[in-house]
């Protein structure tokens, strides 16, 4: 059964750090690019970061550049999102998704999604 399972979310103070994990099963991770998205209450789901199949190409939303780092370990079938200098506006449910399209920032470019993990940045 194909699955993507996010973990690592939680409550953190502004300026803090979290590392999210996206564990894949039921398919070969290194055959696919992976994207991270987030959705805050009342807002549309937005692209946060993307990593190519090999890991040599990455993309970031302007709002997280310099603070977030995406990486992958294909041997462990896992993609990571290291988040530093977190801000209250980073509060959202974070999702990973399996990519197949060309526009990394578009939800239409992904075919399978995890259930999400909540990240709350608050003092």
XYZ file of N, CA and C in Angstrom:
369
model
N 0.837 -1.187 0.000
C 0.000 0.000 0.000
C 0.877 1.244 0.000
N 0.622 2.139 -0.931
C 1.410 3.355 -1.036
C 1.056 4.302 0.098
N 2.081 4.775 0.811
C 1.854 5.702 1.918
C 2.964 6.732 2.028
N 2.576 7.911 2.467
C 3.513 8.946 2.888
C 3.085 9.352 4.291
N 4.009 9.300 5.220
C 3.676 9.596 6.608
C 4.619 10.667 7.139
N 4.039 11.809 7.497
C 4.816 12.901 8.061
C 4.916 12.760 9.577
N 6.000 13.245 10.118
C 6.179 13.281 11.563
C 7.140 14.409 11.907
N 7.220 14.721 13.194
C 8.174 15.721 13.650
C 7.588 17.075 13.980
N 6.297 17.247 13.734
C 5.667 18.513 14.066
C 5.516 18.689 15.567
N 5.084 19.882 15.948
C 4.881 20.151 17.360
C 4.790 21.632 17.634
N 4.853 21.960 18.915
C 4.800 23.355 19.368
C 6.232 23.831 19.625
N 6.591 24.963 19.070
C 7.934 25.508 19.239
C 7.840 27.024 19.387
N 8.765 27.586 20.130
C 8.778 29.037 20.314
C 9.359 29.727 19.089
N 9.004 30.968 18.862
C 9.619 31.713 17.757
C 11.135 31.690 17.863
N 11.778 31.489 16.721
C 13.225 31.353 16.685
C 13.712 29.931 16.841
N 12.813 29.038 17.177
C 13.186 27.637 17.382
C 13.300 26.852 16.089
N 13.562 25.561 16.255
C 13.782 24.676 15.116
C 12.967 23.401 15.257
N 12.646 22.820 14.109
C 12.013 21.507 14.042
C 12.535 20.812 12.797
N 12.556 19.481 12.852
C 12.844 18.720 11.647
C 11.677 17.790 11.361
N 11.072 17.997 10.208
C 9.984 17.133 9.767
C 10.539 15.983 8.933
N 9.874 14.844 9.046
C 10.235 13.670 8.250
C 9.036 13.234 7.431
N 9.319 12.719 6.261
C 8.294 12.161 5.382
C 8.756 10.761 5.004
N 8.126 9.761 5.582
C 8.513 8.369 5.336
C 7.615 7.771 4.264
N 8.243 7.230 3.245
C 7.500 6.656 2.124
C 7.506 5.136 2.189
N 6.399 4.543 1.786
C 6.317 3.089 1.690
C 5.402 2.719 0.531
N 5.595 1.525 -0.007
C 4.754 1.069 -1.090
C 5.224 1.484 -2.470
N 6.302 2.252 -2.524
C 6.874 2.621 -3.814
C 8.349 2.957 -3.596
N 9.082 3.044 -4.685
C 10.509 3.344 -4.601
C 10.702 4.859 -4.589
N 11.136 5.374 -3.459
C 11.216 6.823 -3.276
C 12.094 7.486 -4.318
N 13.212 6.865 -4.684
C 14.141 7.556 -5.586
C 13.654 7.600 -7.031
N 12.451 7.096 -7.297
C 11.828 7.269 -8.608
C 11.039 8.570 -8.710
N 10.935 9.300 -7.577
C 10.050 10.460 -7.546
C 10.671 11.662 -6.860
N 10.278 12.834 -7.361
C 10.529 14.055 -6.616
C 9.515 14.141 -5.478
N 9.857 14.903 -4.458
C 8.975 15.080 -3.305
C 8.841 16.562 -2.993
N 7.652 16.953 -2.654
C 7.407 18.329 -2.258
C 6.852 18.407 -0.847
N 7.130 19.529 -0.208
C 6.513 19.859 1.086
C 5.576 21.046 0.862
N 4.391 20.943 1.411
C 3.400 22.009 1.356
C 2.946 22.303 2.771
N 2.269 23.420 2.921
C 1.662 23.717 4.217
C 0.331 24.429 3.995
N -0.523 24.276 4.987
C -1.837 24.915 4.921
C -2.207 25.448 6.291
N -2.382 26.756 6.352
C -2.818 27.407 7.569
C -4.345 27.529 7.538
N -4.980 27.669 8.703
C -6.444 27.780 8.733
C -6.944 28.925 7.861
N -7.897 28.631 7.015
C -8.486 29.648 6.161
C -7.666 30.030 4.954
N -6.554 29.344 4.745
C -5.682 29.675 3.609
C -5.534 28.471 2.679
N -5.113 28.760 1.470
C -4.867 27.685 0.510
C -3.561 26.965 0.839
N -3.490 25.737 0.385
C -2.260 24.973 0.547
C -1.175 25.595 -0.348
N 0.002 25.821 0.236
C 1.059 26.465 -0.517
C 2.330 25.624 -0.526
N 3.048 25.706 -1.635
C 4.302 24.989 -1.749
C 5.374 25.612 -0.877
N 6.097 24.791 -0.157
C 7.159 25.240 0.734
C 8.525 24.891 0.155
N 8.665 23.641 -0.287
C 9.968 23.205 -0.783
C 9.801 21.970 -1.655
N 10.845 21.706 -2.428
C 10.813 20.604 -3.402
C 12.219 20.040 -3.523
N 12.279 18.725 -3.734
C 13.571 18.103 -3.974
C 13.416 17.097 -5.113
N 14.375 17.125 -6.017
C 14.338 16.228 -7.165
C 14.640 14.790 -6.739
N 14.494 13.885 -7.682
C 14.704 12.468 -7.379
C 16.103 12.208 -6.840
N 17.078 12.850 -7.448
C 18.468 12.628 -7.036
C 18.857 13.437 -5.814
N 18.090 14.498 -5.571
C 18.430 15.398 -4.479
C 19.318 16.547 -4.907
N 19.720 16.549 -6.189
C 20.655 17.603 -6.638
C 19.947 18.923 -6.908
N 18.638 18.884 -7.088
C 17.892 20.106 -7.353
C 16.860 20.330 -6.257
N 16.838 21.543 -5.722
C 15.871 21.898 -4.681
C 15.260 23.255 -4.993
N 14.076 23.481 -4.459
C 13.403 24.772 -4.584
C 12.778 25.136 -3.244
N 12.645 26.442 -3.032
C 12.045 26.924 -1.794
C 11.128 28.109 -2.096
N 10.080 28.208 -1.301
C 9.260 29.415 -1.341
C 10.094 30.572 -0.802
N 9.848 31.754 -1.304
C 10.618 32.922 -0.859
C 10.508 33.118 0.654
N 9.353 32.783 1.201
C 9.114 33.019 2.626
C 9.955 32.134 3.539
N 10.545 31.059 2.988
C 11.319 30.147 3.839
C 12.780 30.036 3.416
N 13.152 30.687 2.344
C 14.542 30.622 1.874
C 15.499 31.083 2.949
N 16.560 30.320 3.122
C 17.560 30.647 4.124
C 17.231 30.135 5.505
N 15.995 29.648 5.692
C 15.593 29.130 7.008
C 15.280 27.636 6.967
N 14.757 27.164 5.846
C 14.377 25.755 5.695
C 15.355 25.061 4.756
N 15.603 23.793 5.034
C 16.454 22.977 4.171
C 15.804 21.627 3.942
N 15.652 21.269 2.682
C 15.079 19.974 2.338
C 16.208 19.011 1.976
N 16.034 17.763 2.346
C 17.019 16.741 2.012
C 16.313 15.399 1.904
N 17.025 14.422 1.368
C 16.419 13.097 1.246
C 17.460 12.015 1.476
N 16.990 10.909 2.002
C 17.823 9.724 2.186
C 17.068 8.579 1.520
N 17.392 8.326 0.279
C 16.645 7.317 -0.474
C 16.812 5.923 0.117
N 17.948 5.674 0.747
C 18.168 4.371 1.368
C 17.192 4.135 2.517
N 16.780 5.233 3.158
C 15.825 5.148 4.263
C 14.404 5.471 3.815
N 14.244 5.728 2.514
C 12.917 6.081 1.981
C 12.300 7.261 2.728
N 13.112 8.255 3.022
C 12.655 9.377 3.833
C 13.159 10.703 3.268
N 12.286 11.690 3.323
C 12.626 13.067 2.976
C 12.465 13.909 4.232
N 13.362 14.862 4.404
C 13.364 15.698 5.601
C 13.159 17.162 5.241
N 12.611 17.890 6.195
C 12.526 19.347 6.082
C 13.026 19.922 7.402
N 14.242 20.440 7.374
C 14.813 21.090 8.546
C 14.348 22.542 8.561
N 13.717 22.944 9.648
C 13.165 24.288 9.749
C 13.843 25.018 10.914
N 14.425 26.178 10.624
C 15.103 26.969 11.648
C 14.517 28.371 11.671
N 14.828 29.103 12.719
C 14.357 30.494 12.862
C 12.862 30.584 12.594
N 12.123 29.686 13.197
C 10.684 29.618 12.934
C 9.969 30.869 13.412
N 8.929 31.226 12.653
C 8.135 32.413 12.929
C 6.687 31.996 13.159
N 5.924 32.824 13.834
C 4.498 32.494 14.020
C 3.769 32.250 12.701
N 4.170 32.945 11.663
C 3.517 32.764 10.369
C 3.857 31.441 9.692
N 4.767 30.670 10.278
C 5.049 29.320 9.772
C 4.052 28.303 10.319
N 3.202 28.735 11.229
C 2.209 27.832 11.816
C 1.255 27.314 10.741
N 1.157 25.999 10.645
C 0.333 25.366 9.608
C 0.411 23.852 9.770
N -0.431 23.164 9.032
C -0.270 21.724 8.847
C 0.656 21.533 7.653
N 1.691 20.737 7.853
C 2.682 20.499 6.801
C 2.455 19.122 6.192
N 2.462 19.090 4.857
C 2.224 17.865 4.109
C 3.410 17.582 3.178
N 3.714 16.309 3.019
C 4.618 15.937 1.937
C 3.803 15.236 0.859
N 4.322 15.278 -0.347
C 3.578 14.728 -1.473
C 4.537 14.203 -2.526
N 4.073 13.212 -3.270
C 4.857 12.604 -4.334
C 4.624 13.354 -5.635
N 5.714 13.802 -6.247
C 5.605 14.646 -7.419
C 5.685 13.898 -8.736
N 4.987 14.427 -9.735
C 5.079 13.896 -11.093
C 5.012 14.989 -12.144
N 4.654 16.198 -11.736
C 4.496 17.293 -12.688
C 5.695 18.210 -12.710
N 5.586 19.272 -13.508
C 6.720 20.161 -13.738
C 6.718 21.410 -12.865
N 5.582 21.788 -12.327
C 5.512 22.993 -11.509
C 5.531 22.592 -10.044
N 6.680 22.727 -9.403
C 6.863 22.164 -8.067
C 5.947 22.809 -7.047
N 5.530 24.046 -7.283
C 4.753 24.817 -6.312
C 3.257 24.575 -6.446
N 2.859 23.770 -7.431
C 1.437 23.546 -7.691
C 0.987 22.213 -7.135
N -0.140 22.192 -6.426
C -0.675 20.943 -5.888
C -1.035 19.977 -7.012
N -1.255 20.521 -8.205
C -1.622 19.677 -9.341
C -0.465 18.802 -9.816
N 0.714 19.104 -9.355
C 1.890 18.341 -9.783
C 2.193 17.151 -8.882
N 1.286 16.840 -7.968
C 1.515 15.778 -6.989
C 0.327 14.827 -6.981
N 0.625 13.535 -6.819
C -0.475 12.580 -6.905
C -0.806 11.880 -5.596
N 0.130 11.786 -4.672
C -0.164 11.177 -3.386
C 0.333 12.090 -2.279
N -0.481 12.158 -1.212
C -0.219 13.077 -0.111
C -0.234 12.321 1.215
N 0.559 12.826 2.148
C 0.480 12.328 3.500
C -0.682 12.974 4.236
N -0.838 12.606 5.495
C -1.969 13.093 6.288
C -1.661 14.424 6.964
N -0.401 14.812 6.965
C -0.007 16.099 7.523
C 0.468 16.015 8.965
N 1.270 16.977 9.354
C 1.731 17.114 10.733
C 1.643 18.582 11.117
N 1.120 18.843 12.298
C 0.871 20.215 12.749
C 2.161 20.844 13.276
N 2.443 22.036 12.813
C 3.536 22.851 13.342
C 2.924 24.129 13.887
N 3.181 24.402 15.157
C 2.674 25.608 15.802
C 3.844 26.373 16.386
N 3.979 27.620 15.955
C 5.052 28.486 16.430
C 4.422 29.581 17.279
N 4.677 29.502 18.570
C 4.025 30.431 19.490
C 4.811 30.502 20.785
N 4.778 31.686 21.396
C 5.411 31.841 22.700
C 4.397 31.611 23.818
